[in-house]
XYZ file of C-alpha atoms in Angstrom:
694
model
C -0.029 -0.059 0.106
C 1.457 3.252 -1.095
C 1.451 5.124 1.994
C -1.093 5.943 4.885
C -4.675 7.852 4.512
C -3.965 11.485 3.329
C -6.749 13.056 5.514
C -8.818 13.244 8.582
C -10.584 10.131 8.564
C -10.113 6.578 9.577
C -10.450 3.622 6.790
C -13.541 2.233 8.477
C -15.141 5.930 7.726
C -13.958 6.025 4.498
C -15.019 2.485 4.234
C -18.646 3.817 4.038
C -18.175 5.179 0.405
C -16.246 2.245 -1.446
C -19.727 0.805 -2.550
C -20.856 3.833 -3.999
C -17.902 5.916 -5.046
C -14.811 3.986 -6.119
C -12.669 2.770 -8.965
C -9.506 1.100 -9.222
C -6.622 3.772 -10.294
C -3.920 2.791 -12.472
C -1.348 1.784 -9.860
C -3.890 -1.504 -9.100
C -5.192 0.485 -5.889
C -8.503 1.084 -5.298
C -9.185 5.039 -5.049
C -12.319 5.654 -2.658
C -13.753 9.114 -2.718
C -15.209 9.855 0.553
C -17.420 13.483 0.758
C -17.391 13.752 4.711
C -19.083 16.161 7.218
C -16.176 17.770 8.942
C -16.475 20.164 12.443
C -18.700 23.371 11.625
C -20.641 21.637 9.022
C -18.479 21.963 6.324
C -17.621 19.232 3.794
C -14.982 17.819 2.356
C -13.915 15.193 -0.288
C -11.428 12.787 0.815
C -9.436 11.013 -1.592
C -7.239 7.770 -0.197
C -5.402 5.025 -1.807
C -6.586 1.680 -0.367
C -5.568 -1.825 -1.232
C -8.465 -2.937 -3.040
C -7.061 -6.246 -3.977
C -8.535 -7.918 -1.193
C -11.582 -8.276 0.819
C -12.421 -6.438 3.928
C -15.470 -8.178 5.575
C -15.128 -6.197 8.746
C -15.752 -2.979 6.777
C -19.118 -1.072 6.641
C -20.096 -2.578 4.344
C -17.959 -5.021 3.595
C -15.743 -4.516 1.057
C -15.239 -7.303 -1.941
C -12.871 -7.087 -4.699
C -14.172 -7.093 -8.230
C -12.510 -10.598 -8.242
C -14.378 -11.799 -5.616
C -17.616 -14.234 -6.262
C -21.104 -14.505 -4.518
C -21.604 -17.856 -3.302
C -24.540 -17.582 -1.440
C -26.766 -19.368 -3.364
C -24.587 -21.970 -3.846
C -23.708 -22.549 -0.498
C -27.377 -22.593 0.883
C -28.453 -25.576 -2.025
C -25.334 -27.432 -0.742
C -26.278 -27.373 3.176
C -29.914 -28.016 2.294
C -28.552 -31.189 0.474
C -26.570 -32.144 3.577
C -29.538 -32.562 5.896
C -31.451 -35.613 4.408
C -28.106 -37.547 4.329
C -27.404 -36.623 8.408
C -24.124 -35.337 7.886
C -22.614 -32.098 10.133
C -20.045 -31.265 7.714
C -18.862 -32.139 3.939
C -15.341 -32.249 2.655
C -14.604 -30.373 -0.979
C -11.177 -31.131 -2.233
C -9.784 -29.659 -5.554
C -9.668 -32.899 -7.131
C -11.605 -35.086 -9.974
C -11.770 -38.825 -9.830
C -8.585 -39.513 -11.288
C -6.764 -36.766 -8.499
C -6.119 -34.420 -10.967
C -6.815 -30.920 -10.048
C -10.138 -30.217 -10.818
C -10.855 -26.426 -11.778
C -14.514 -26.325 -12.550
C -14.962 -27.983 -8.811
C -12.466 -24.977 -7.154
C -14.170 -22.460 -9.167
C -17.781 -23.222 -7.535
C -15.751 -23.195 -4.148
C -13.824 -19.945 -3.572
C -12.807 -19.259 -6.235
C -9.027 -19.909 -6.777
C -8.858 -20.489 -10.663
C -7.998 -24.101 -10.724
C -5.358 -23.963 -7.520
C -5.164 -26.004 -4.872
C -7.248 -26.189 -1.393
C -9.531 -28.028 0.420
C -13.162 -26.639 1.547
C -15.118 -27.903 4.435
C -18.954 -26.686 4.625
C -21.255 -26.874 7.836
C -24.485 -25.889 8.155
C -23.082 -22.081 9.538
C -19.457 -22.131 8.164
C -17.375 -22.146 4.881
C -13.683 -22.628 5.321
C -11.143 -22.886 2.755
C -7.375 -24.058 3.735
C -4.798 -23.670 1.364
C -0.729 -22.970 1.445
C 1.413 -19.889 1.454
C 1.303 -19.666 -2.362
C -2.530 -18.735 -2.257
C -3.441 -16.845 0.838
C -3.532 -13.431 -0.818
C -5.061 -14.851 -3.943
C -7.872 -16.406 -1.798
C -8.551 -13.079 -0.072
C -8.652 -11.705 -3.658
C -11.549 -13.970 -4.878
C -13.293 -15.102 -1.586
C -16.499 -13.263 -0.595
C -17.377 -12.956 2.805
C -19.112 -16.198 3.148
C -15.942 -17.739 3.882
C -13.094 -18.105 6.435
C -9.486 -18.772 5.139
C -7.324 -21.210 7.238
C -3.372 -20.884 6.685
C -2.233 -24.148 7.502
C -3.223 -26.455 4.744
C -2.171 -29.660 6.519
C -4.553 -32.355 6.846
C -3.900 -32.615 10.660
C -5.063 -28.771 10.737
C -8.546 -29.664 8.733
C -9.147 -32.669 10.900
C -8.904 -30.439 14.319
C -10.586 -27.725 12.852
C -13.517 -30.635 12.097
C -13.203 -31.974 15.987
C -13.891 -28.333 17.325
C -16.858 -27.812 15.217
C -18.811 -30.915 15.141
C -20.109 -33.080 18.210
C -18.875 -36.651 18.823
C -20.556 -39.035 17.214
C -21.430 -36.625 14.089
C -21.019 -37.897 10.373
C -18.544 -36.414 8.128
C -19.940 -36.706 4.455
C -17.055 -37.051 1.594
C -17.090 -38.211 -2.170
C -14.725 -41.361 -2.144
C -13.910 -40.353 -5.884
C -12.200 -37.279 -4.830
C -9.957 -39.039 -2.081
C -6.720 -40.991 -2.717
C -6.379 -44.328 -0.480
C -3.366 -42.319 0.871
C -5.479 -38.949 1.568
C -8.566 -41.051 3.115
C -6.378 -42.926 5.702
C -5.122 -39.992 6.868
C -8.610 -38.224 7.499
C -9.597 -41.399 8.749
C -6.710 -41.714 11.214
C -7.367 -38.629 12.774
C -10.998 -38.440 12.910
C -11.792 -41.573 14.067
C -10.267 -41.821 17.514
C -12.250 -38.698 18.218
C -15.333 -40.254 17.132
C -15.904 -38.538 13.976
C -17.380 -40.306 11.361
C -16.434 -40.501 7.557
C -19.694 -41.086 5.569
C -18.942 -42.082 2.065
C -21.058 -40.374 -0.450
C -20.227 -41.694 -3.706
C -23.143 -39.013 -5.534
C -21.020 -35.791 -5.239
C -23.102 -33.053 -3.416
C -21.763 -30.178 -5.569
C -22.304 -32.060 -8.758
C -26.179 -32.303 -7.935
C -26.552 -28.739 -7.663
C -24.378 -27.356 -10.356
C -26.388 -26.046 -12.746
C -24.828 -25.136 -16.241
C -21.903 -27.712 -15.961
C -20.601 -27.462 -19.320
C -20.240 -30.958 -21.044
C -17.351 -33.010 -22.306
C -15.142 -31.794 -24.748
C -16.389 -33.199 -28.094
C -12.832 -34.224 -29.110
C -11.781 -37.819 -29.249
C -9.059 -39.620 -28.450
C -5.943 -39.507 -30.844
C -2.967 -41.938 -31.359
C 0.289 -40.227 -31.301
C 2.397 -40.537 -34.342
C 4.931 -43.337 -34.849
C 7.618 -40.768 -34.887
C 7.237 -39.908 -31.274
C 7.207 -43.039 -30.297
C 10.025 -45.762 -29.502
C 7.989 -48.323 -27.812
C 4.224 -49.294 -29.421
C 1.570 -50.259 -26.820
C 1.587 -53.851 -26.849
C 5.412 -53.401 -25.721
C 4.618 -51.278 -22.809
C 1.628 -53.705 -21.907
C 4.793 -56.193 -21.803
C 6.526 -54.234 -19.561
C 3.823 -53.900 -16.899
C 2.985 -57.535 -17.124
C 6.559 -58.471 -16.677
C 6.291 -56.389 -13.596
C 3.132 -57.966 -12.682
C 5.091 -61.526 -12.986
C 8.138 -60.631 -10.807
C 6.062 -59.149 -7.959
C 6.474 -61.662 -4.908
C 3.167 -60.734 -3.655
C 1.745 -62.309 -7.017
C -0.556 -59.717 -8.226
C -3.000 -60.902 -11.105
C -3.848 -57.756 -12.457
C -2.870 -53.866 -12.062
C -5.594 -50.970 -11.618
C -4.636 -47.697 -13.614
C -6.742 -44.832 -12.409
C -4.524 -41.833 -12.952
C -5.415 -40.298 -16.446
C -1.758 -40.136 -17.387
C -1.358 -44.026 -16.895
C -3.998 -44.938 -19.315
C -2.922 -42.222 -21.785
C 1.035 -43.412 -21.515
C 0.174 -47.072 -21.670
C -1.783 -46.913 -25.096
C -0.036 -44.004 -26.346
C -3.108 -42.100 -26.846
C -4.123 -38.389 -26.067
C -7.436 -36.378 -25.197
C -8.477 -33.071 -24.567
C -10.944 -33.479 -21.213
C -8.726 -31.592 -19.071
C -7.834 -28.048 -19.790
C -4.034 -27.660 -20.427
C -3.541 -31.354 -20.245
C -3.968 -33.968 -22.851
C -5.776 -36.632 -21.029
C -9.271 -38.177 -21.516
C -11.362 -39.778 -18.976
C -10.495 -43.534 -18.502
C -9.452 -46.175 -16.538
C -7.732 -49.596 -17.044
C -7.470 -52.925 -15.598
C -4.580 -55.064 -16.915
C -4.334 -58.732 -16.110
C -1.703 -61.118 -17.396
C -3.875 -62.311 -20.220
C -6.635 -59.586 -20.511
C -7.051 -56.096 -20.827
C -10.332 -53.635 -20.008
C -10.361 -50.225 -20.945
C -13.112 -48.097 -19.202
C -13.674 -45.377 -21.630
C -16.675 -42.966 -23.018
C -17.065 -45.704 -26.148
C -19.259 -43.102 -28.225
C -15.655 -41.323 -28.392
C -14.060 -44.277 -29.634
C -13.339 -44.101 -33.179
C -13.124 -46.906 -35.848
C -9.810 -46.252 -36.327
C -8.608 -46.195 -32.815
C -10.898 -49.502 -32.257
C -8.458 -51.263 -34.779
C -5.287 -50.032 -33.440
C -6.416 -50.991 -30.145
C -7.210 -54.674 -31.439
C -10.916 -54.271 -29.542
C -12.515 -56.720 -31.611
C -10.769 -60.075 -30.430
C -10.451 -61.389 -27.319
C -6.878 -62.666 -26.975
C -4.004 -61.092 -24.413
C -3.284 -58.334 -26.309
C -6.964 -57.034 -27.203
C -8.377 -53.948 -25.690
C -11.905 -54.539 -24.621
C -13.624 -51.537 -24.339
C -15.963 -51.045 -21.425
C -18.327 -48.034 -20.850
C -16.561 -45.193 -18.390
C -19.428 -45.216 -16.040
C -19.111 -49.247 -15.735
C -16.100 -49.292 -13.703
C -17.025 -50.074 -10.269
C -19.471 -52.949 -11.652
C -16.907 -54.696 -13.519
C -14.144 -54.469 -10.877
C -16.509 -56.152 -8.221
C -17.208 -58.774 -11.139
C -13.158 -59.279 -11.567
C -12.879 -59.650 -7.591
C -15.336 -62.334 -7.643
C -13.291 -64.514 -9.415
C -10.944 -67.114 -7.506
C -7.399 -66.653 -6.753
C -7.157 -62.989 -8.023
C -5.532 -59.681 -6.442
C -5.627 -56.363 -7.850
C -2.183 -54.167 -7.267
C -3.343 -50.496 -7.241
C -1.029 -47.526 -6.690
C -2.673 -45.711 -3.272
C -1.079 -42.061 -4.450
C -3.669 -42.086 -7.286
C -6.380 -44.643 -6.929
C -9.258 -43.060 -5.454
C -10.960 -44.692 -2.035
C -14.260 -45.486 -4.516
C -12.702 -48.068 -6.328
C -10.430 -49.154 -3.234
C -13.041 -49.792 -0.661
C -14.309 -52.449 -3.322
C -11.347 -54.663 -3.152
C -12.258 -56.658 -0.541
C -11.117 -58.936 1.362
C -7.836 -57.455 1.900
C -6.107 -60.458 0.499
C -7.514 -59.312 -2.907
C -5.289 -56.443 -3.026
C -1.576 -54.971 -3.332
C -0.708 -51.871 -3.143
C 2.162 -49.494 -3.230
C 2.702 -45.925 -3.330
C 2.879 -45.469 -7.258
C 1.867 -47.987 -9.907
C 4.055 -49.852 -12.242
C 3.181 -47.600 -14.859
C 3.828 -44.108 -13.215
C 7.205 -45.134 -11.945
C 8.255 -46.870 -15.497
C 6.805 -43.695 -17.383
C 8.986 -41.417 -15.063
C 11.767 -42.749 -16.815
C 12.073 -41.267 -20.540
C 13.079 -43.911 -23.259
C 15.896 -42.326 -25.814
C 13.199 -41.055 -28.423
C 11.374 -39.569 -25.500
C 14.446 -37.666 -24.475
C 15.591 -36.277 -28.192
C 12.043 -34.998 -28.952
C 11.403 -33.543 -25.533
C 14.791 -31.935 -25.577
C 13.870 -30.756 -29.367
C 10.432 -28.992 -28.311
C 12.556 -27.075 -25.536
C 14.667 -25.412 -28.144
C 11.181 -24.424 -30.232
C 9.705 -23.457 -26.973
C 12.794 -21.111 -26.249
C 12.241 -19.261 -29.492
C 8.525 -18.262 -28.251
C 10.339 -17.417 -25.048
C 12.624 -15.037 -26.254
C 10.173 -13.478 -28.606
C 8.383 -12.386 -25.462
C 11.227 -11.001 -23.731
C 12.404 -9.304 -26.722
C 9.014 -7.847 -27.345
C 8.595 -6.506 -24.097
C 11.964 -4.739 -23.804
C 10.594 -2.548 -26.459
C 6.901 -2.198 -25.458
C 7.006 -1.618 -21.638
C 8.719 1.922 -21.977
C 5.797 2.720 -24.034
C 3.329 2.121 -21.272
C 1.066 0.092 -23.666
C 1.122 -3.397 -22.052
C -0.159 -5.405 -19.338
C -0.007 -8.568 -17.444
C -2.624 -9.904 -19.801
C -1.400 -8.803 -23.354
C 2.189 -10.184 -22.330
C 0.144 -13.647 -21.382
C -1.847 -13.404 -24.822
C 1.557 -12.732 -26.736
C 3.635 -15.655 -25.369
C 0.787 -18.108 -25.952
C 0.515 -16.665 -29.958
C 4.144 -17.167 -30.008
C 4.046 -20.713 -28.949
C 1.023 -21.520 -31.019
C 3.421 -20.517 -33.981
C 6.009 -22.999 -33.296
C 5.908 -26.616 -35.015
C 3.622 -29.207 -33.424
C 2.178 -26.429 -31.028
C -0.814 -27.811 -29.044
C -1.711 -24.807 -27.201
C -0.422 -23.591 -23.130
C 0.590 -26.169 -20.897
C -0.910 -24.116 -17.731
C -2.686 -20.812 -17.675
C 0.134 -18.543 -17.925
C 1.386 -16.595 -14.855
C 2.561 -13.172 -15.851
C 2.727 -10.986 -12.511
C 4.333 -7.496 -12.373
C 5.161 -5.867 -9.026
C 3.015 -7.012 -5.830
C 0.878 -9.410 -7.928
C 4.593 -11.127 -8.488
C 4.315 -11.890 -4.775
C 1.700 -14.176 -5.628
C 3.480 -17.549 -6.853
C 0.776 -19.130 -8.379
C -1.396 -15.580 -9.853
C -2.795 -15.146 -12.993
C -4.318 -12.174 -14.431
C -7.440 -11.284 -15.520
C -9.577 -8.316 -17.073
C -9.888 -7.225 -13.477
C -6.779 -7.660 -11.999
C -4.127 -7.333 -14.937
C -1.397 -4.627 -13.814
C 0.253 -2.028 -16.621
C 3.655 -3.508 -17.122
C 5.951 -0.489 -15.626
C 9.982 0.072 -16.225
C 9.864 0.550 -12.422
C 8.535 -2.817 -11.205
C 9.936 -6.410 -11.656
C 7.986 -8.760 -14.000
C 7.653 -12.489 -13.551
C 6.406 -14.787 -16.296
C 5.733 -18.578 -15.674
C 4.485 -20.269 -18.795
C 4.642 -23.486 -20.965
C 3.460 -25.256 -24.120
C 2.077 -28.273 -25.060
C 3.781 -29.668 -28.067
C 2.887 -33.308 -30.122
C 6.493 -34.055 -28.516
C 7.006 -32.674 -25.274
C 5.421 -30.439 -22.345
C 7.597 -27.670 -21.276
C 7.401 -25.210 -18.222
C 10.013 -22.187 -17.630
C 9.884 -19.079 -15.722
C 12.101 -16.061 -16.078
C 11.898 -12.764 -13.982
C 13.240 -9.089 -15.460
C 13.441 -5.807 -14.347
C 13.546 -3.278 -17.303
C 14.472 -0.176 -15.566
C 16.676 0.055 -12.355
C 16.280 -2.895 -9.544
C 17.184 -1.659 -6.373
C 20.612 -3.713 -4.579
C 18.086 -5.949 -2.843
C 16.234 -7.071 -5.784
C 19.639 -7.785 -7.340
C 20.494 -9.699 -4.486
C 17.548 -11.921 -3.867
C 17.502 -12.430 -7.605
C 21.295 -13.477 -7.342
C 20.502 -15.679 -4.822
C 17.444 -17.543 -6.350
C 19.898 -17.974 -9.375
C 22.577 -19.616 -7.102
C 19.863 -22.069 -5.836
C 19.158 -22.721 -9.432
C 22.556 -23.488 -10.540
C 23.935 -25.314 -7.462
C 21.127 -28.151 -7.982
C 21.697 -27.885 -11.626
C 25.511 -28.738 -11.210
C 25.316 -31.239 -8.085
C 26.534 -34.661 -8.965
C 24.794 -37.432 -6.985
C 24.617 -41.298 -6.685
C 22.135 -42.952 -8.627
C 18.974 -43.476 -6.655
C 19.506 -40.185 -4.594
C 15.924 -38.584 -3.647
C 15.262 -35.179 -4.532
C 14.191 -34.458 -1.336
C 17.984 -34.809 0.093
C 19.017 -32.165 -2.535
C 16.449 -30.021 -2.445
C 17.895 -27.614 0.217
C 20.505 -26.914 -2.417
C 18.087 -24.653 -4.450
C 17.447 -22.709 -0.915
C 21.222 -22.548 1.164
C 22.025 -19.551 -0.723
C 18.670 -17.759 0.165
C 18.872 -19.153 3.645
C 22.443 -17.476 4.516
C 20.740 -14.059 4.644
C 17.708 -15.199 6.137
C 15.157 -15.242 3.081
C 13.224 -18.609 1.735
C 10.264 -19.424 -0.501
C 6.787 -21.357 0.188
C 6.469 -23.887 -2.780
C 8.378 -26.792 -3.646
C 11.816 -26.664 -5.510
C 10.673 -29.316 -8.580
C 8.322 -31.170 -10.498
C 8.359 -33.650 -13.112
C 7.263 -32.867 -16.620
C 5.778 -34.901 -19.103
C 5.959 -36.080 -23.037
C 3.099 -34.271 -24.240
C 1.460 -34.965 -21.073
C 0.879 -33.253 -17.595
C 3.094 -30.309 -16.685
C 3.322 -31.445 -13.364
C 4.049 -35.387 -13.400
C 4.547 -37.348 -10.632
C 6.811 -39.284 -8.957
C 9.758 -37.170 -9.825
C 10.684 -33.972 -8.136
C 12.535 -32.833 -5.133
C 9.256 -33.789 -2.391
C 9.509 -36.424 0.269
C 7.343 -38.496 -1.631
C 9.039 -38.405 -5.084
C 10.983 -41.669 -5.905
C 14.748 -41.637 -6.250
C 16.249 -40.170 -9.223
C 17.575 -42.430 -12.185
C 18.998 -41.738 -15.575
C 16.620 -40.110 -18.158
C 13.797 -38.460 -15.640
C 12.744 -34.747 -16.575
C 12.470 -32.537 -13.213
C 11.927 -28.603 -12.995
C 14.271 -26.880 -10.901
C 12.633 -24.027 -9.598
C 13.677 -21.908 -6.473
C 11.921 -18.023 -6.053
C 11.527 -15.287 -3.266
C 8.777 -13.650 -2.694
C 7.950 -10.234 -1.200
C 4.624 -9.615 -0.205
C 3.156 -6.725 -1.946
C 6.278 -5.767 -3.834
C 7.811 -8.142 -5.864
C 8.793 -11.920 -6.791
C 11.217 -13.977 -8.013
C 11.295 -17.227 -9.752
C 13.813 -18.863 -12.070
C 12.412 -22.167 -13.498
C 14.043 -24.456 -15.779
C 13.700 -28.522 -16.898
C 16.679 -30.462 -16.574
C 17.278 -34.213 -17.464
C 19.380 -36.638 -15.331
C 22.559 -38.072 -17.434
C 25.310 -39.985 -16.527
C 28.038 -37.868 -14.989
C 31.991 -38.779 -15.187
C 33.832 -38.678 -12.036
C 37.417 -39.359 -10.915
C 36.905 -42.515 -9.229
C 33.472 -43.551 -9.137
C 30.566 -44.715 -11.553
C 27.186 -44.690 -11.482
C 26.552 -41.128 -10.926
C 24.662 -38.634 -12.192
C 23.919 -34.930 -13.103
C 21.487 -33.015 -14.544
C 21.238 -31.360 -18.456
C 19.381 -28.215 -18.427
C 17.034 -28.177 -21.442
C 15.096 -25.087 -21.095
C 17.184 -22.287 -23.199
C 16.637 -18.670 -22.149
C 19.145 -16.469 -20.728
C 18.989 -15.073 -17.422
C 18.395 -11.054 -17.016
C 21.909 -9.735 -16.986
C 21.021 -6.598 -15.007
C 19.619 -8.653 -12.147
C 22.736 -10.561 -11.861
C 25.409 -9.468 -9.333
C 28.260 -11.822 -10.188
C 30.433 -10.773 -6.946
C 27.946 -13.244 -5.108
C 28.740 -16.166 -7.635
C 31.192 -18.912 -7.073
C 33.847 -19.538 -9.926
C 32.266 -22.834 -9.992
C 28.656 -21.118 -10.591
C 30.070 -18.569 -12.868
C 31.754 -21.182 -15.286
C 28.440 -22.949 -15.299
C 26.415 -19.912 -16.416
C 28.827 -19.480 -19.023
C 28.899 -22.974 -20.263
C 24.634 -22.562 -20.113
C 24.996 -19.884 -22.135
C 27.232 -21.213 -24.829
C 24.557 -24.156 -24.903
C 22.321 -21.455 -25.547
C 24.110 -20.279 -28.468
C 24.647 -23.636 -29.936
C 21.133 -24.917 -29.540
C 18.741 -22.099 -30.162
C 20.996 -19.837 -32.585
C 20.281 -22.482 -35.641
C 16.828 -22.597 -34.885
C 16.271 -19.021 -34.839
C 18.350 -18.948 -38.027
C 16.282 -21.412 -39.739
C 12.653 -19.532 -38.878
C 14.466 -16.305 -40.196
C 14.376 -14.821 -36.871
C 17.445 -12.706 -37.484
C 16.404 -9.498 -34.330
C 15.617 -12.293 -31.932
C 18.905 -14.036 -32.957
C 20.897 -10.671 -32.086
C 18.801 -10.731 -29.225
C 19.898 -14.075 -27.990
C 23.255 -13.401 -28.876
C 23.621 -10.246 -26.656
C 22.068 -11.798 -23.533
C 23.979 -14.742 -23.967
C 27.265 -12.633 -23.665
C 29.623 -14.585 -21.628
C 30.515 -13.257 -18.220
C 34.154 -12.903 -17.369
C 35.013 -12.766 -13.712
C 33.062 -12.068 -10.559
C 32.307 -8.088 -10.095
C 29.817 -5.592 -10.517
C 26.291 -6.749 -11.871
C 27.102 -5.474 -15.314
C 30.136 -7.373 -16.006
C 31.808 -6.826 -19.357
C 31.794 -9.687 -21.807
C 34.981 -10.720 -23.503
C 34.052 -9.368 -26.998
C 33.801 -5.789 -25.455
C 37.091 -6.348 -23.158
C 38.664 -7.114 -26.756
C 37.542 -4.258 -28.546
C 38.483 -2.163 -25.473
C 41.687 -3.144 -24.467
C 43.206 -3.946 -28.282
C 44.067 -0.691 -29.463
C 45.811 -0.120 -26.295
C 47.897 -3.174 -26.626
C 48.541 -2.594 -30.458
C 49.812 1.305 -29.794
C 51.651 0.099 -27.091
C 53.863 -2.402 -29.359
C 54.300 0.642 -31.973
C 55.649 2.939 -29.598
């Protein structure tokens, strides 16, 4: 907030005028104009700038920003539907039946534009739990029906439920929206306190959701042969081999995550925004394959591709998507069967059918997810190629912004649209991989903010700008973040940026034994920040797919990620966020590759495949170690050698010149504007020649 009140009245009094006389100022704050009565009957007009981005439910009348959504009627209808079910509370996570973040369901609740959170509704309260990435965003988008809880742990939710509802009361939930693991945590916390979880497979939100959009009309498609190394029968053999080798003797594996089925059959769809998935389940045994899908969307060509008209072990039997529970129960009636499930991505609605207990085998992740995490040679090659073309699009954005921002004509939304357009012009483009995070100034302090017509700030040379964006391509998925400043950054901004960069470099250049877990390296991304008392409140990295989800589990740096092996792709994305001021994130995608060491074998390191230079004016090289500076220069050499030819192929001379300028090598640690070797040569050579002549 730019200063205190500039007149005689408090915010609460001036707030009386908010609902009648207010407008958004160019700086993104609410300009409240109040007609007030002063002593002696005189009138005055008081104008004050107050933060208009967040709700103020204690004001009279309450202030709601234009981004807030009125949920009064929806909450009324939901509460009415809870009464005949005899439940005192209803839990709504942000996921769908395949444990994918459900943008539509999340919009109904808060609305947090598809980000993570869990809501609990009782007859007199509506509460959202979300983590630090979304606190400010929640305050901007919730109306005053809602409370915000800032500890997003399940323990916090269950403790609240124990305090709010009496012992013996029931807590309703949709078992399709809870993974096995998540349900177990809720049950473990609530059962000893006498609060009873009640499974309600018919989702209450769905029942009152009017005007719900239908499934997209797009049919699933098969991937072209030139992006495939393993055919779907080859992948089936891989998974069957793991079923056969498992000492606990499963007879089938149940695949619930959407990317599991899509990967297994080399198919893609369009049912989830930004993700090329289609709604499906698969039950795979040693001699049968059942695919649960909306059959009317399977073309005759796909039926032939899947061998759906036969009944041997490589024929895919097509069954209706909605019949999965019925058919699973039927399979379980067979003698001597045992179903293998990954508890992280199997929903409780299916898991609770697999009884008695000796008919189930569990692991955290299914064999498909762990197999898919390691890219084959073709997948690695084409994913790198996609990142080269993606780098062209991001460079086009950054070059365009350098020219346009000083003119004062662009805002966060136009920048987001521009990078989407640039990507759409690249070969094999299939759209963005997520909603672009285009954030300037204080909006960048929201780690996952996305602009709208109501919130978009004008881009300014006086503020830092963060753009986190990605593309879906037929041959790969990308995700990259760059933070820039077009004016004169403060010393603190440069230090914070450089320390974030140091964290990125330290992880990228580290050498580690194969089989090391990401969580054991994660602190390398934070160490330079920790040294000066700074930190960030989100994860340091996640897996990424080949024309798949931009967040692909189980790869990354969190405690529940699997150990790194050669051929895994992960993001590396440390950051720093100063609330209501600026945000910094530097994100690259990297692949694990063999490392050459003096003595040991079977060591790995990261090869960065995102190929866009960092903002030179924000780098204080005096903070970098010689090893970090060497890594940075080698990275810039790679950008030139990989992206340069692609820019020339596309006849983008201006972008090529921009790239060459921004990848000039840093010579030594010193001031933030370090002289490049070429500049140094041009400067020194005349003096040397003159000296020799004399």
